[in-house]
Amino acid sequence: MYCCIKKIISALVLTLIFSQVSAQPSIDDFLREADYRMAKISPDGRYLAELWNKREDNTRFVTIKDLSKADRPIISSTGDSVVRPYSISWANNKRLLIHLHVPYRTDSVRREQETEEDFNIYDYFMFSRTVAIDPDGSNLVQLMEDDRKARRNVSLSKIRHFLPKDPEHILMTAWRNERLALLKVNVYTGDSKILTSGGRLTYAFINDEEGNLLYRLDYLRIAKRIDIFELDEDNDWYRTREIDLEQEEEDDENTSLADLIGLYENKLVYRQRNSETGFYELIILDDKNSEPELLASSPNKDILYPLTSTRSNNIIGYAFDGDVITYKFFDKEIQAQYEQLQQKIGLANYSITSFTDDGSTATVNVYGGDNPGMYFIYHLESNKLEFLQNRYFNIASKNLSLISPIDYTTRDGLSIRSYLYHPENLEDKLYPLIIMPHGGPHARDRATYDDFAQLLATRGYLVLKPNFRGSLGFGKAFEEAGYKQWGQAMQDDLTDGINELVKGQLVDPKRVCIVGISYGGYAAMMGIAKDPDLYQCAVAINGISDLHAMIEFDEGKLDDKQVERYVYRRVGHPEQDAKMLSDFSPINHIDKIKAPLLLIAGTDDDVVDYDQSDDMFEAMKEKDKTVKFITLEDTGHNPFYYHVDIEVVYNEVVEFLDKHL
């Protein structure tokens, strides 16, 4: 089997668009902010706005270049280390919107910056605000500063519509009197006017291309439902439809609720799972009395979200799943241009961050498994990519591990799509391996950039990320094959992937570690309990050690319908499946564990109870097993949300692996 794996790797190694310097990125390189954060071209193509982060003093600043001149001079620059830009967008040809993070009591924070040696801007609570400026940096105004009630918002940067036929205004949302409001905002004066307000559960409004208000969307979190409202003849809202959400639609990191519903030719479109195939499709509603119709589907792949024009707000295509997320446009000419660019990029993702009104020029961010991001100007007619900057100066220019999709067959005949991080030139030796099962478990991995995986891979380890049975994106049968298989067939899929690489003489069987977060943390603990001779160590971050306790915790959060659908059906029933749940809870098999275990958990995790890690730690200590427990104070389920937590996790995991692997 090694020859097959080797051929797959050789065929899929990417040639980067620029040469790399062979050097190992440091942990600090992976901890740093992106140096080049964004590029946006003006609608007429004359100006290029760029957002930077200066590492030396942690200053964020925006520059504007005049592309109409041969030397492309910077005509303005604005930024700060306290009031910090985090995003940019063009309202029209002459007004740039700069979205800022602003600390509470800014003047006091500035004084502390000057006097405190350990000053860290991330220690302060930040508001988001938006200012508009001319390309030369003049005529700066703050949007919605005139609305006292709106000024109480933590965020005043949510743009709903750019109103291309009314370049003086944009539509924005803000909270007023504990209700979401839609406001028309003048980008020259900053003044705003309320167009409508929603209910206490409203999260979005939908407008047509001219800005006319069509729908209001309310999100019912407990019921897992979106209610759709329209305006009657008296301009009052009334409910016309409801859309039931899947659990995965809430958990999917690639989508937001706002992505799931939009307009196509002024008709309402939303994403829905096909009950027979298990794949997500786009459904179109003509009017409130019509039956839903299929707008788009992709054979054997999920549609992840509609693609929406940044100027008109209309749906122009959709993104579908795979090794990388790819696009399908309804317009044949746009689709041909997209495919032309995709061929240049290869096995990578890209996003168009802005484009000119005539469609001739765009700014593009390209990113992939071995590329944390590069910005280009794309000239569509000549099909040329003009390089701008790497997002990370000290990572993109160094030697990251490459990523190759590989398939292997499980002991019962299932094909598992997985991704192997490896050096560009594989040596004739046996490598240490880290297997990294994803969380969920009903989620999936792709051949995209992953800081954590790259950090470990660039320490000299191969890293395998398998889409074991139960993963999404491979159809209903594959997903349901993982139901009630925690610690069983799902765990065996991981073992089979390791054995495949061992048989292929690529991996040293005496140097294998399993690292995971959430369900992946469960799989890490279960792995060293079920297969004690397979693993030399394990890292479980916010993992589950006791399935009975997990179910009891979930029962306290979810309603009966959700518990039945997402817990009992997929994991197990606490009474009917009591023995199975006990048999496949790692905490009940401490005696079998031989490998050292590193536990990391956040005290404020509302997805996996902190006690899951704490109890496992105490049980391991009681049996004199090798275990270390790192607590992340005031941290939720995502260990990579706060910079200080990322630094702890990275350093602890790297040190642990260096010691035991």
Coordinates of N, CA and C in Angstrom, one line a residue, residues 42-193:
S42 N -11.2 49.7 -5.1 CA -12.4 50.5 -5.2 C -13.3 50.1 -6.3
P43 N -14.6 50.4 -6.3 CA -15.5 49.9 -7.4 C -15.0 50.4 -8.8
D44 N -14.4 51.5 -8.9 CA -13.9 52.0 -10.2 C -12.5 51.5 -10.6
G45 N -11.8 50.8 -9.6 CA -10.5 50.3 -9.8 C -9.4 51.2 -9.7
R46 N -9.6 52.4 -9.2 CA -8.6 53.4 -9.1 C -7.7 53.2 -7.8
Y47 N -8.4 52.9 -6.7 CA -7.7 52.8 -5.4 C -7.6 51.4 -4.8
L48 N -6.5 51.2 -4.1 CA -6.4 49.9 -3.4 C -6.2 50.3 -1.9
A49 N -7.1 49.8 -1.1 CA -7.0 50.0 0.3 C -6.4 48.7 0.9
E50 N -5.4 48.8 1.8 CA -4.8 47.6 2.4 C -4.7 47.8 3.9
L51 N -5.0 46.7 4.6 CA -5.0 46.7 6.1 C -3.8 45.9 6.6
W52 N -3.0 46.5 7.5 CA -1.7 45.9 7.9 C -1.7 45.8 9.4
N53 N -0.8 44.9 9.9 CA -0.5 44.9 11.3 C 1.0 45.0 11.5
K54 N 1.4 46.0 12.3 CA 2.9 46.2 12.5 C 3.3 45.5 13.8
R55 N 4.1 44.4 13.7 CA 4.4 43.6 14.8 C 5.1 44.3 15.9
E56 N 6.0 45.2 15.5 CA 6.9 45.8 16.5 C 6.2 46.5 17.6
D57 N 5.1 47.3 17.3 CA 4.4 48.0 18.3 C 2.9 47.7 18.3
N58 N 2.5 46.6 17.6 CA 1.1 46.1 17.5 C 0.2 47.2 17.0
T59 N 0.7 47.9 16.0 CA -0.2 49.0 15.4 C -0.9 48.4 14.2
R60 N -2.2 48.7 14.1 CA -2.9 48.4 12.9 C -3.1 49.7 12.1
F61 N -2.9 49.6 10.8 CA -3.1 50.8 10.0 C -3.6 50.4 8.6
V62 N -4.2 51.4 8.0 CA -4.8 51.3 6.6 C -4.0 52.2 5.7
T63 N -3.6 51.7 4.5 CA -3.0 52.6 3.5 C -3.9 52.5 2.3
I64 N -3.9 53.6 1.5 CA -4.6 53.7 0.3 C -3.7 54.1 -0.8
K65 N -3.6 53.3 -1.9 CA -2.7 53.5 -3.0 C -3.6 54.0 -4.2
D66 N -3.0 54.9 -5.0 CA -3.6 55.3 -6.2 C -3.1 54.5 -7.4
L67 N -3.9 53.5 -7.9 CA -3.4 52.6 -8.9 C -3.4 53.2 -10.3
S68 N -4.0 54.5 -10.4 CA -4.0 55.1 -11.7 C -2.6 55.7 -12.1
K69 N -1.7 55.8 -11.1 CA -0.4 56.3 -11.3 C 0.6 55.2 -11.4
A70 N 1.6 55.4 -12.2 CA 2.6 54.4 -12.6 C 3.3 53.8 -11.3
D71 N 3.7 54.7 -10.4 CA 4.4 54.3 -9.2 C 3.4 53.9 -8.1
R72 N 2.1 53.9 -8.3 CA 1.1 53.5 -7.3 C 1.4 54.1 -5.9
P73 N 1.5 55.4 -5.8 CA 1.9 56.0 -4.5 C 0.8 55.8 -3.4
I74 N 1.3 55.7 -2.2 CA 0.4 55.7 -1.0 C -0.1 57.2 -0.8
I75 N -1.4 57.4 -0.9 CA -1.8 58.8 -0.8 C -2.4 59.1 0.6
S76 N -2.6 58.1 1.4 CA -3.0 58.3 2.8 C -2.8 57.1 3.6
S77 N -2.6 57.3 4.9 CA -2.4 56.2 5.9 C -3.0 56.6 7.2
T78 N -3.7 55.6 7.8 CA -4.3 55.9 9.1 C -4.3 54.7 10.0
G79 N -4.0 54.8 11.3 CA -4.0 53.6 12.1 C -3.5 54.0 13.5
D80 N -3.5 53.0 14.4 CA -3.3 53.2 15.8 C -3.0 51.9 16.5
S81 N -2.4 52.0 17.7 CA -2.2 50.8 18.5 C -3.2 50.6 19.6
V82 N -4.1 51.6 19.7 CA -5.2 51.5 20.7 C -6.5 51.4 20.0
V83 N -6.8 52.4 19.1 CA -8.0 52.4 18.2 C -7.5 51.7 17.0
R84 N -7.9 50.4 16.8 CA -7.3 49.6 15.8 C -8.2 49.1 14.7
P85 N -7.9 49.4 13.4 CA -8.7 48.9 12.3 C -8.7 47.4 12.3
Y86 N -9.9 46.8 12.0 CA -9.9 45.3 11.8 C -10.5 44.9 10.5
S87 N -11.1 45.8 9.7 CA -11.7 45.4 8.4 C -11.9 46.7 7.6
I88 N -12.0 46.6 6.3 CA -12.2 47.7 5.4 C -13.2 47.3 4.3
S89 N -13.9 48.3 3.8 CA -14.8 48.1 2.7 C -15.1 49.4 2.0
W90 N -15.3 49.4 0.7 CA -15.6 50.6 -0.1 C -17.1 50.8 -0.2
A91 N -17.5 52.0 0.3 CA -19.0 52.3 0.2 C -19.3 52.7 -1.3
N92 N -18.3 53.4 -1.9 CA -18.4 53.9 -3.3 C -17.0 54.2 -3.7
N93 N -16.9 54.8 -4.9 CA -15.5 55.1 -5.4 C -14.7 56.1 -4.6
K94 N -15.4 56.9 -3.8 CA -14.8 58.0 -3.1 C -14.8 57.9 -1.5
R95 N -15.4 56.9 -1.0 CA -15.5 56.7 0.4 C -15.1 55.3 0.9
L96 N -14.1 55.3 1.7 CA -13.7 54.0 2.3 C -14.2 53.9 3.7
L97 N -14.8 52.7 4.0 CA -15.3 52.5 5.4 C -14.2 51.7 6.1
I98 N -13.8 52.2 7.3 CA -12.8 51.5 8.1 C -13.5 51.1 9.4
H99 N -13.5 49.8 9.7 CA -14.1 49.2 10.9 C -13.1 49.1 12.0
L100 N -13.4 49.7 13.1 CA -12.4 49.8 14.2 C -12.8 49.1 15.5
H101 N -11.8 48.6 16.2 CA -11.9 48.1 17.5 C -11.5 49.3 18.4
V102 N -12.4 49.7 19.3 CA -12.2 50.8 20.2 C -12.3 50.4 21.6
P103 N -11.3 50.6 22.5 CA -11.5 50.2 23.9 C -12.4 51.1 24.7
Y104 N -13.1 50.6 25.6 CA -13.9 51.4 26.5 C -12.9 52.4 27.3
R105 N -13.3 53.6 27.4 CA -12.5 54.7 28.1 C -11.1 54.7 27.4
T106 N -11.2 55.1 26.2 CA -10.0 55.1 25.3 C -8.8 55.9 25.9
D107 N -9.1 57.1 26.4 CA -8.1 58.0 26.9 C -7.3 57.4 28.1
S108 N -8.1 56.7 28.9 CA -7.5 56.0 30.1 C -6.6 54.8 29.6
V109 N -7.0 54.1 28.5 CA -6.2 53.1 28.0 C -4.9 53.6 27.4
R110 N -5.0 54.8 26.7 CA -3.8 55.4 26.2 C -2.8 55.7 27.3
R111 N -3.3 56.2 28.4 CA -2.4 56.5 29.5 C -1.7 55.3 30.0
E112 N -2.5 54.2 30.1 CA -1.9 53.0 30.7 C -0.9 52.4 29.7
Q113 N -1.1 52.6 28.4 CA -0.2 52.1 27.4 C 1.2 52.8 27.6
E114 N 1.2 54.0 28.0 CA 2.4 54.7 28.2 C 3.2 54.4 29.5
T115 N 2.4 53.9 30.5 CA 3.0 53.8 31.8 C 3.2 52.3 32.2
E116 N 2.4 51.4 31.7 CA 2.5 50.0 32.1 C 3.4 49.2 31.2
E117 N 4.4 48.5 31.8 CA 5.4 47.7 31.0 C 4.7 46.5 30.4
D118 N 3.7 45.9 31.0 CA 3.1 44.7 30.5 C 1.8 45.0 29.8
F119 N 1.7 46.2 29.2 CA 0.4 46.6 28.6 C 0.1 45.6 27.4
N120 N -1.1 45.2 27.4 CA -1.6 44.3 26.3 C -3.0 44.8 25.9
I121 N -3.2 45.2 24.7 CA -4.4 45.8 24.2 C -5.6 44.7 24.3
Y122 N -5.2 43.5 24.3 CA -6.2 42.4 24.3 C -6.8 42.2 25.7
D123 N -6.3 42.9 26.7 CA -6.8 42.8 28.0 C -8.0 43.7 28.2
Y124 N -8.4 44.5 27.2 CA -9.4 45.5 27.4 C -10.6 45.1 26.5
F125 N -11.8 45.5 27.1 CA -13.1 45.3 26.4 C -13.1 46.2 25.2
M126 N -13.5 45.7 24.0 CA -13.5 46.5 22.8 C -14.9 46.7 22.2
F127 N -15.2 47.9 21.8 CA -16.3 48.1 20.9 C -15.9 48.1 19.5
S128 N -16.8 47.9 18.6 CA -16.5 48.1 17.1 C -17.3 49.3 16.6
R129 N -16.6 50.1 15.9 CA -17.2 51.3 15.3 C -16.7 51.5 13.9
T130 N -17.4 52.3 13.1 CA -17.1 52.4 11.7 C -16.9 53.9 11.3
V131 N -15.8 54.2 10.6 CA -15.6 55.6 10.1 C -15.5 55.5 8.6
A132 N -15.8 56.7 8.0 CA -15.7 56.8 6.5 C -14.8 57.9 6.2
I133 N -13.9 57.7 5.2 CA -12.9 58.7 4.8 C -12.8 58.8 3.3
D134 N -12.3 59.9 2.8 CA -12.0 60.0 1.4 C -10.6 59.3 1.2
P135 N -10.3 58.9 -0.1 CA -9.1 58.2 -0.4 C -7.8 59.0 0.1
D136 N -7.9 60.3 0.2 CA -6.7 61.1 0.6 C -6.7 61.2 2.1
G137 N -7.6 60.5 2.8 CA -7.6 60.6 4.3 C -8.4 61.7 4.9
S138 N -9.0 62.5 4.1 CA -9.8 63.7 4.6 C -11.2 63.3 4.8
N139 N -12.0 64.3 5.4 CA -13.4 64.2 5.6 C -13.8 62.9 6.4
L140 N -13.1 62.7 7.5 CA -13.4 61.5 8.3 C -14.7 61.8 9.2
V141 N -15.6 60.8 9.1 CA -16.8 60.9 10.0 C -17.1 59.5 10.6
Q142 N -17.7 59.5 11.8 CA -18.1 58.3 12.4 C -19.5 58.0 12.1
L143 N -19.8 56.8 11.6 CA -21.2 56.4 11.2 C -22.1 56.2 12.5
M144 N -23.3 56.7 12.4 CA -24.3 56.6 13.4 C -24.0 57.3 14.7
E145 N -23.0 58.2 14.7 CA -22.7 59.0 15.9 C -23.9 59.8 16.4
D146 N -24.8 60.1 15.5 CA -25.9 61.0 15.8 C -27.0 60.3 16.6
D147 N -27.0 58.9 16.6 CA -28.0 58.2 17.3 C -27.6 57.8 18.7
R148 N -28.1 58.4 19.7 CA -27.6 58.1 21.1 C -27.9 56.7 21.5
K149 N -29.0 56.2 21.1 CA -29.4 54.8 21.5 C -28.5 53.8 20.8
A150 N -28.2 54.1 19.5 CA -27.3 53.2 18.8 C -25.9 53.2 19.4
R151 N -25.5 54.3 19.9 CA -24.1 54.4 20.4 C -23.9 53.5 21.6
R152 N -24.9 52.9 22.2 CA -24.8 52.0 23.3 C -24.4 50.6 22.8
N153 N -24.4 50.4 21.5 CA -24.1 49.1 20.9 C -22.7 48.7 21.1
V154 N -22.4 47.5 21.3 CA -21.0 47.0 21.3 C -20.5 47.0 19.9
S155 N -21.4 46.7 18.9 CA -20.9 46.7 17.5 C -21.8 47.7 16.7
L156 N -21.1 48.6 16.0 CA -21.8 49.5 15.1 C -21.0 49.3 13.7
S157 N -20.8 48.1 13.3 CA -20.1 47.9 12.0 C -20.7 46.9 11.1
K158 N -22.0 46.6 11.4 CA -22.6 45.5 10.6 C -23.4 46.1 9.4
I159 N -22.8 46.0 8.2 CA -23.3 46.5 7.0 C -24.2 45.4 6.3
R160 N -25.5 45.8 6.1 CA -26.4 44.9 5.5 C -26.5 45.0 4.0
H161 N -26.2 46.2 3.4 CA -26.4 46.5 2.0 C -25.6 47.7 1.6
F162 N -25.0 47.7 0.4 CA -24.2 48.8 0.0 C -25.0 49.8 -0.9
L163 N -26.2 49.4 -1.3 CA -27.1 50.3 -2.1 C -26.3 50.9 -3.3
P164 N -26.0 50.0 -4.3 CA -25.2 50.5 -5.4 C -25.9 51.6 -6.2
K165 N -27.2 51.7 -6.2 CA -27.9 52.7 -6.9 C -28.1 54.0 -6.1
D166 N -27.6 54.0 -4.8 CA -27.6 55.2 -4.0 C -26.3 55.2 -3.3
P167 N -25.2 55.7 -4.0 CA -23.9 55.7 -3.4 C -23.6 56.5 -2.2
E168 N -24.6 57.4 -1.8 CA -24.4 58.2 -0.6 C -24.7 57.4 0.7
H169 N -25.4 56.3 0.5 CA -26.0 55.6 1.7 C -25.6 54.1 1.7
I170 N -25.6 53.6 2.9 CA -25.6 52.1 3.1 C -26.6 51.7 4.1
L171 N -27.0 50.5 4.2 CA -27.9 50.0 5.2 C -27.1 49.2 6.2
M172 N -27.3 49.5 7.5 CA -26.6 48.9 8.6 C -27.6 48.5 9.7
T173 N -27.3 47.6 10.5 CA -28.1 47.1 11.6 C -27.5 47.5 12.9
A174 N -28.3 47.8 13.9 CA -27.9 48.1 15.3 C -29.0 47.8 16.2
W175 N -28.7 47.6 17.5 CA -29.6 47.3 18.5 C -30.1 48.7 19.2
R176 N -31.4 48.8 19.2 CA -32.1 50.0 19.8 C -33.2 49.5 20.6
N177 N -33.3 49.8 21.9 CA -34.4 49.4 22.8 C -34.5 47.8 22.8
E178 N -33.3 47.2 22.8 CA -33.2 45.7 22.8 C -33.9 45.1 21.6
R179 N -34.0 45.8 20.5 CA -34.5 45.2 19.3 C -33.5 45.6 18.2
L180 N -33.4 44.7 17.2 CA -32.5 44.9 16.1 C -33.2 45.9 15.1
A181 N -32.5 46.9 14.7 CA -33.1 47.9 13.8 C -32.3 48.0 12.6
L182 N -32.9 48.3 11.5 CA -32.3 48.6 10.2 C -32.2 50.1 9.9
L183 N -31.0 50.6 9.7 CA -30.9 52.0 9.5 C -30.2 52.3 8.1
K184 N -30.7 53.5 7.6 CA -30.0 54.0 6.4 C -29.0 55.0 6.8
V185 N -27.8 54.9 6.4 CA -26.7 55.7 7.0 C -26.0 56.4 5.8
N186 N -25.8 57.7 6.0 CA -25.1 58.6 5.0 C -23.6 58.4 5.2
V187 N -22.9 58.0 4.2 CA -21.4 57.8 4.4 C -20.6 59.0 4.3
Y188 N -21.2 60.2 4.0 CA -20.5 61.5 4.0 C -20.7 62.2 5.3
T189 N -21.9 62.1 5.9 CA -22.2 62.8 7.1 C -22.2 62.0 8.3
G190 N -22.4 60.7 8.2 CA -22.5 59.7 9.3 C -23.9 59.6 9.9
D191 N -24.8 60.5 9.4 CA -26.2 60.5 10.0 C -26.9 59.3 9.6
S192 N -27.9 58.9 10.4 CA -28.6 57.7 10.2 C -30.1 57.9 10.4
K193 N -30.9 57.0 9.7 CA -32.4 57.1 9.8 C -32.9 55.7 9.9

